[in-house]
GROMACS .gro file of C-alpha atoms in nm:
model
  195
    1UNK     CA    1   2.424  -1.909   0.078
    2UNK     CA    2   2.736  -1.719   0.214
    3UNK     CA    3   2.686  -1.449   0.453
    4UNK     CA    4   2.631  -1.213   0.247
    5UNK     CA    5   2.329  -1.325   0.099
    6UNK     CA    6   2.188  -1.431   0.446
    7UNK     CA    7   2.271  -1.019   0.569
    8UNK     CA    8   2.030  -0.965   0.258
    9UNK     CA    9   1.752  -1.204   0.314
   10UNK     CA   10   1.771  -1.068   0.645
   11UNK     CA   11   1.757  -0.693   0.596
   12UNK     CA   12   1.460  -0.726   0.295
   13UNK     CA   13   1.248  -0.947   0.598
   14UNK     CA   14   1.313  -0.672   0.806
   15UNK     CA   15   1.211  -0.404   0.516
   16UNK     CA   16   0.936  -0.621   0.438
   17UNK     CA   17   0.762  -0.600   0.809
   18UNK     CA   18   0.847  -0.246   0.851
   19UNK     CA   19   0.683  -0.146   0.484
   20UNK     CA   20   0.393  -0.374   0.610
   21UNK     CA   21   0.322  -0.148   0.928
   22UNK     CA   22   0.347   0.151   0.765
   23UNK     CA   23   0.138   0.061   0.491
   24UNK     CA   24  -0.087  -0.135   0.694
   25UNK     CA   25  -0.213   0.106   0.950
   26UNK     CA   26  -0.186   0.389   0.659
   27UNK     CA   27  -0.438   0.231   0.461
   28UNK     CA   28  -0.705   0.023   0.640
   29UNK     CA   29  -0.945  -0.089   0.400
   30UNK     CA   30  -1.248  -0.291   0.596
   31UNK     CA   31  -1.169  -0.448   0.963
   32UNK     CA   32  -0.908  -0.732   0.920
   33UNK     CA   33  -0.823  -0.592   0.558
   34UNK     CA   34  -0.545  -0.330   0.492
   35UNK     CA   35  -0.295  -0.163   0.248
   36UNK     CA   36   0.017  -0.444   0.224
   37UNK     CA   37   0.324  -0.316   0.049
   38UNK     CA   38   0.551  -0.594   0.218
   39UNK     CA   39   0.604  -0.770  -0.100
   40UNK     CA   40   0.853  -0.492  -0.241
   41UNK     CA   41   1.131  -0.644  -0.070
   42UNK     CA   42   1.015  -1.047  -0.118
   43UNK     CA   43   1.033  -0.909  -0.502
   44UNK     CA   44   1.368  -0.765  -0.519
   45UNK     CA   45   1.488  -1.051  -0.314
   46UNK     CA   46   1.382  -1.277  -0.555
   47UNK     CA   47   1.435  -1.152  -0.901
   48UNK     CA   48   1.796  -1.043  -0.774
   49UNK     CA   49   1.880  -1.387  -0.517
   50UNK     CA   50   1.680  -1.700  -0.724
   51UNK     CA   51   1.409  -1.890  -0.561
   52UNK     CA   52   1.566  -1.979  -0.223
   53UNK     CA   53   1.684  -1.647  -0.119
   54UNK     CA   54   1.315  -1.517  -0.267
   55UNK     CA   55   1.166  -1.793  -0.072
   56UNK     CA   56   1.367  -1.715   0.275
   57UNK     CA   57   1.273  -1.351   0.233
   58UNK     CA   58   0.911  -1.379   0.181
   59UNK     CA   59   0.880  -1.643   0.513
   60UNK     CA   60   1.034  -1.354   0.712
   61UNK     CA   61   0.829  -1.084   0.466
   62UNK     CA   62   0.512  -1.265   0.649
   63UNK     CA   63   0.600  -1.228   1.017
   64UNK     CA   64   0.407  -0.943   1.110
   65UNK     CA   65   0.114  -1.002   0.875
   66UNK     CA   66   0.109  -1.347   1.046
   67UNK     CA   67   0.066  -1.186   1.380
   68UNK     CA   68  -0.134  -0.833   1.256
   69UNK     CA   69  -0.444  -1.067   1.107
   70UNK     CA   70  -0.345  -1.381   1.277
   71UNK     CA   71  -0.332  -1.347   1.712
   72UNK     CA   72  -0.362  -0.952   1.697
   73UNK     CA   73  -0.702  -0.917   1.470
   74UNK     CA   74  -1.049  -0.989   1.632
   75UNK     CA   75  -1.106  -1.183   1.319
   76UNK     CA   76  -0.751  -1.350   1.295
   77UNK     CA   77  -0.668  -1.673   1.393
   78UNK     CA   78  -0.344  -1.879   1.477
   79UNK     CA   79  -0.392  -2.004   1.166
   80UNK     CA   80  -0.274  -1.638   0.985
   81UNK     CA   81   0.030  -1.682   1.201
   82UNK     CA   82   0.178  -1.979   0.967
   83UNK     CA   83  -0.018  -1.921   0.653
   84UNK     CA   84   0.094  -1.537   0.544
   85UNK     CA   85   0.502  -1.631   0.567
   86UNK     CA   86   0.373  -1.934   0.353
   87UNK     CA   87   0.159  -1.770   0.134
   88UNK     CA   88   0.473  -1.482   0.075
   89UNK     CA   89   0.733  -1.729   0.072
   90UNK     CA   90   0.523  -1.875  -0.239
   91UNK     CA   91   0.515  -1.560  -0.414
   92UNK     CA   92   0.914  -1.530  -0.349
   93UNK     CA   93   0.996  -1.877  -0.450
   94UNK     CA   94   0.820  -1.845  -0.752
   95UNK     CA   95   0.960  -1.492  -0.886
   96UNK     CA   96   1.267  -1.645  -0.809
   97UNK     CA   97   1.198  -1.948  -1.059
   98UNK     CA   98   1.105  -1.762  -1.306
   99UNK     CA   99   1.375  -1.533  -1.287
  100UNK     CA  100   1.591  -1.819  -1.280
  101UNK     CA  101   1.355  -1.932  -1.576
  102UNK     CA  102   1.429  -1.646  -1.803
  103UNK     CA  103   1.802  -1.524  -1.671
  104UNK     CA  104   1.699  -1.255  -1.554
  105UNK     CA  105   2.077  -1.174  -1.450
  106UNK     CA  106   2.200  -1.172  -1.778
  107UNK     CA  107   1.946  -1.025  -1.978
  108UNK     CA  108   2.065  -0.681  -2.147
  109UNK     CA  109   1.759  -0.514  -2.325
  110UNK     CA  110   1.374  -0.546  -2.251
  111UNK     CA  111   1.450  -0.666  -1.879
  112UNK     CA  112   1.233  -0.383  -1.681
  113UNK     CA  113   0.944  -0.484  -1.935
  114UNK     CA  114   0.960  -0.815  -1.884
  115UNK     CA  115   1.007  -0.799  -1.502
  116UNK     CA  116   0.608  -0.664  -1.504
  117UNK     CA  117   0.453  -0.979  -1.627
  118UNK     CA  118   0.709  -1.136  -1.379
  119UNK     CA  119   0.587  -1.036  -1.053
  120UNK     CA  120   0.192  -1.097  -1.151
  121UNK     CA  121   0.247  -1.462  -1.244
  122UNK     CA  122   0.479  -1.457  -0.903
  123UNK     CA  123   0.166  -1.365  -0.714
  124UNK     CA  124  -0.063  -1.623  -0.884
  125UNK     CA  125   0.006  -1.914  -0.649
  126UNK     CA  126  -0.017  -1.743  -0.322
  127UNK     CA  127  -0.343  -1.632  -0.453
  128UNK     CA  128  -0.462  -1.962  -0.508
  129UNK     CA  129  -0.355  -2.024  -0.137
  130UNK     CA  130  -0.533  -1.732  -0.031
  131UNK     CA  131  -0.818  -1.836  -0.185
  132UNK     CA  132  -0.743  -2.209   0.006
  133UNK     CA  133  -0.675  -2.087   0.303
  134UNK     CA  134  -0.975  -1.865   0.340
  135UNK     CA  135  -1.244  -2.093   0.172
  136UNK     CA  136  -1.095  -2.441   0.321
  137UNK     CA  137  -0.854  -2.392   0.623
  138UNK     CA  138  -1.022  -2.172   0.833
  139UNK     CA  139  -1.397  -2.283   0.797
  140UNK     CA  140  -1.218  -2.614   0.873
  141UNK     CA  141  -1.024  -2.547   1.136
  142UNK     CA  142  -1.155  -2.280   1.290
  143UNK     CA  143  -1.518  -2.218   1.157
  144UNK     CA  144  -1.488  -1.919   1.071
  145UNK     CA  145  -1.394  -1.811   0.722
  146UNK     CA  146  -1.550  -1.797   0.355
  147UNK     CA  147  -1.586  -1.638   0.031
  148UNK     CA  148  -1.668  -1.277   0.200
  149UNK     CA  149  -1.370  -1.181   0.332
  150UNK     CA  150  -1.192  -1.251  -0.052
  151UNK     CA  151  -1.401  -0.996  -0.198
  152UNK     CA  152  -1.203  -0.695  -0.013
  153UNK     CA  153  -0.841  -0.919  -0.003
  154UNK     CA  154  -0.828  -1.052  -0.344
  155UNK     CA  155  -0.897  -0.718  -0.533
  156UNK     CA  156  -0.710  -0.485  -0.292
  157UNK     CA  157  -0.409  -0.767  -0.336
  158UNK     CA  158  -0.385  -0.718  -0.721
  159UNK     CA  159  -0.379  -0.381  -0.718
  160UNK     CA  160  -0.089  -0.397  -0.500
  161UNK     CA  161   0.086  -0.618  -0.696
  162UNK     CA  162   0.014  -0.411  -1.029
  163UNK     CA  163   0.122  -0.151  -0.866
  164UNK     CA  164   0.452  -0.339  -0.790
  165UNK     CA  165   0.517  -0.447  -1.102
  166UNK     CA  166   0.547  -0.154  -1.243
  167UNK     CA  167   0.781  -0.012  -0.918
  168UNK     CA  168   1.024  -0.327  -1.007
  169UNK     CA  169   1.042  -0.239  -1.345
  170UNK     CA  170   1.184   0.088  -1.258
  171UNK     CA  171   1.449  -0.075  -0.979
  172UNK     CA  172   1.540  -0.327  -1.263
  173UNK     CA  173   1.591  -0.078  -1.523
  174UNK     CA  174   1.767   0.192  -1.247
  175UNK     CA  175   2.185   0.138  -1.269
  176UNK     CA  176   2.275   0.225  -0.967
  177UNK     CA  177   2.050  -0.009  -0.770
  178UNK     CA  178   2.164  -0.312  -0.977
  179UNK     CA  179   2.504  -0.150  -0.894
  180UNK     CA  180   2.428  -0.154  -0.507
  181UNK     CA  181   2.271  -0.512  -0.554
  182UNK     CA  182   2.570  -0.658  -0.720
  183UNK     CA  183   2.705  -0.607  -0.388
  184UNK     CA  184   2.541  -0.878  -0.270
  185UNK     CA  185   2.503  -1.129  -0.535
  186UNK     CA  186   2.798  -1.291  -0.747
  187UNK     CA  187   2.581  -1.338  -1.094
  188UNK     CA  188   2.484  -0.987  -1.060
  189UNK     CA  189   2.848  -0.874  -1.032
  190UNK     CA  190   2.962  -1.103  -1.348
  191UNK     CA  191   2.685  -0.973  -1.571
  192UNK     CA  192   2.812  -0.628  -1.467
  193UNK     CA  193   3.168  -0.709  -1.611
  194UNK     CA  194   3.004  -0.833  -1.901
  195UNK     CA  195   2.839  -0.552  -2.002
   0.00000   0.00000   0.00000
């Protein structure tokens, strides 16, 4: 990664948190359960940087998630602190992958339909980790935990995400932000010549 790519990752982490306490305190839901729209950046990261730039971006994406429902909720644990970046570092890394997967960066036609289908698969493992984390880790470690609280999260999460989906499908298919994004990304910039 050249320093470019590391001012990115850095500025969609920050975009990511600050999207996530807006949203958040917007749109509480149920104590311990509110409106996330912190994955916006962890997406664009990823379907525009590959896997380890989506991956980077969604760690720093779950800093203040990790500490909102981790240390800061009544309900939270430690726990929250390491398992949101995780859990959005999964859903990076594997929109990245896929990206990677399909070339993404050098697709011409069908490439805002295609990137809705993208980002729900992306989402699928970290909800299989959510679904981990709240059914296995915490009853284990902490006691505290269960099937309950997935009711409100795991609904609420993929509406979000459908919601999204269809948001980066219009970013993909918009010129000028692939224009301001190939700015940052050297496969971006080639496919531009190419076209």
């Amino acid at each position: 990664m050249d320093s470019k790519q590391i001012a990115f990752v850095t500025l969609m982490g920050a975009l990511g948190n600050i999207l996530f306490i807006v949203s958040s305190y917007l749109g509480p839901i149920v104590p311990g359960v509110a409106l996330d729209l912190s994955h916006i950046p962890t997406f664009i990261a990823a379907i525009y940087g590959g896997p380890l730039v989506g991956f980077l971006s969604g760690l720093l994406v779950g800093i203040f998630p990790g500490i909102r429902f981790g240390p800061l909720s009544p309900y939270g644990s430690w726990l929250a602190l390491i398992a949101l970046p995780i859990g959005k570092a999964l859903t990076g890394l594997t929109a990245g992958m896929l990206c990677k997967g399909f070339r993404m960066e050098k697709r011409r036609f069908n490439k805002s339909l295609l990137t809705i289908p993208l980002v729900l698969i992306s989402y699928v493992p970290e909800c299989l980790f959510t679904i981990f984390y709240f059914v296995v880790l915490l009853p284990y470690v902490v006691g505290s935990g269960g099937f309950g609280i997935l009711v409100f999260i795991l609904p609420k999460a993929w509406v979000e995400i459908i919601f999204m989906s269809f948001f980066m499908a219009a970013l993909v298919g918009n010129s000028g932000f692939n224009d301001f994004i190939a700015n940052f990304f050297a496969d971006y910039k080639a496919s531009k010549k190419l076209n």
